């Protein structure tokens, strides 16, 4: 059974930092690209960042480039999102995602990030 569990969210002041983690199980973690998404109240879920299966390449939403860093530790089946210089507009529920060979999108339950101004 595929399972993704996010952690590390919280309340932080503008300019602060948080580090999110996503633990994966039920699939061969090291074989797959993985992504972070976020969803703010009343808005559609948006893609934030992606990391290759081996961590060799990464991509970011323009608005988070230079502030967020995605990484992974395949030995621990964990992906991370280091978020620095946080802004109120970063407030959202953050989800990790993997698309497996069956074409299905698998999601965690999310972790809430709230940035106060």
mmCIF file with all atom_site columns, C-alpha atoms in Angstrom, residues 2 10 14 16 23 29 39-40 53-54 57 59 64 76 78 80 89 104-105 109 116:
data_model
loop_
_atom_site.group_PDB
_atom_site.id
_atom_site.type_symbol
_atom_site.label_atom_id
_atom_site.label_alt_id
_atom_site.label_comp_id
_atom_site.label_asym_id
_atom_site.label_entity_id
_atom_site.label_seq_id
_atom_site.pdbx_PDB_ins_code
_atom_site.Cartn_x
_atom_site.Cartn_y
_atom_site.Cartn_z
_atom_site.occupancy
_atom_site.B_iso_or_equiv
_atom_site.pdbx_formal_charge
_atom_site.auth_seq_id
_atom_site.auth_comp_id
_atom_site.auth_asym_id
_atom_site.auth_atom_id
_atom_site.pdbx_PDB_model_num
ATOM 1  C CA . UNK A 1 2   ? 1.454  3.307  -1.103  1.00 0.00 ? 2   UNK A CA 1
ATOM 2  C CA . UNK A 1 10  ? 3.601  25.163 11.394  1.00 0.00 ? 10  UNK A CA 1
ATOM 3  C CA . UNK A 1 14  ? 7.245  36.440 7.492   1.00 0.00 ? 14  UNK A CA 1
ATOM 4  C CA . UNK A 1 16  ? 11.168 32.798 8.659   1.00 0.00 ? 16  UNK A CA 1
ATOM 5  C CA . UNK A 1 23  ? 8.159  9.921  4.152   1.00 0.00 ? 23  UNK A CA 1
ATOM 6  C CA . UNK A 1 29  ? 11.135 5.306  -3.371  1.00 0.00 ? 29  UNK A CA 1
ATOM 7  C CA . UNK A 1 39  ? -3.113 24.504 -1.924  1.00 0.00 ? 39  UNK A CA 1
ATOM 8  C CA . UNK A 1 40  ? -4.292 27.730 -0.349  1.00 0.00 ? 40  UNK A CA 1
ATOM 9  C CA . UNK A 1 53  ? 14.680 9.970  -8.689  1.00 0.00 ? 53  UNK A CA 1
ATOM 10 C CA . UNK A 1 54  ? 18.365 10.348 -7.868  1.00 0.00 ? 54  UNK A CA 1
ATOM 11 C CA . UNK A 1 57  ? 17.903 17.534 -11.102 1.00 0.00 ? 57  UNK A CA 1
ATOM 12 C CA . UNK A 1 59  ? 12.711 22.286 -10.815 1.00 0.00 ? 59  UNK A CA 1
ATOM 13 C CA . UNK A 1 64  ? 9.738  30.055 -4.889  1.00 0.00 ? 64  UNK A CA 1
ATOM 14 C CA . UNK A 1 76  ? 15.631 6.940  4.365   1.00 0.00 ? 76  UNK A CA 1
ATOM 15 C CA . UNK A 1 78  ? 12.319 10.764 2.634   1.00 0.00 ? 78  UNK A CA 1
ATOM 16 C CA . UNK A 1 80  ? 12.393 17.436 1.996   1.00 0.00 ? 80  UNK A CA 1
ATOM 17 C CA . UNK A 1 89  ? 1.460  34.182 0.194   1.00 0.00 ? 89  UNK A CA 1
ATOM 18 C CA . UNK A 1 104 ? -1.949 7.146  -10.672 1.00 0.00 ? 104 UNK A CA 1
ATOM 19 C CA . UNK A 1 105 ? -1.152 10.206 -8.601  1.00 0.00 ? 105 UNK A CA 1
ATOM 20 C CA . UNK A 1 109 ? -2.705 14.171 3.700   1.00 0.00 ? 109 UNK A CA 1
ATOM 21 C CA . UNK A 1 116 ? 2.046  35.620 9.445   1.00 0.00 ? 116 UNK A CA 1
#
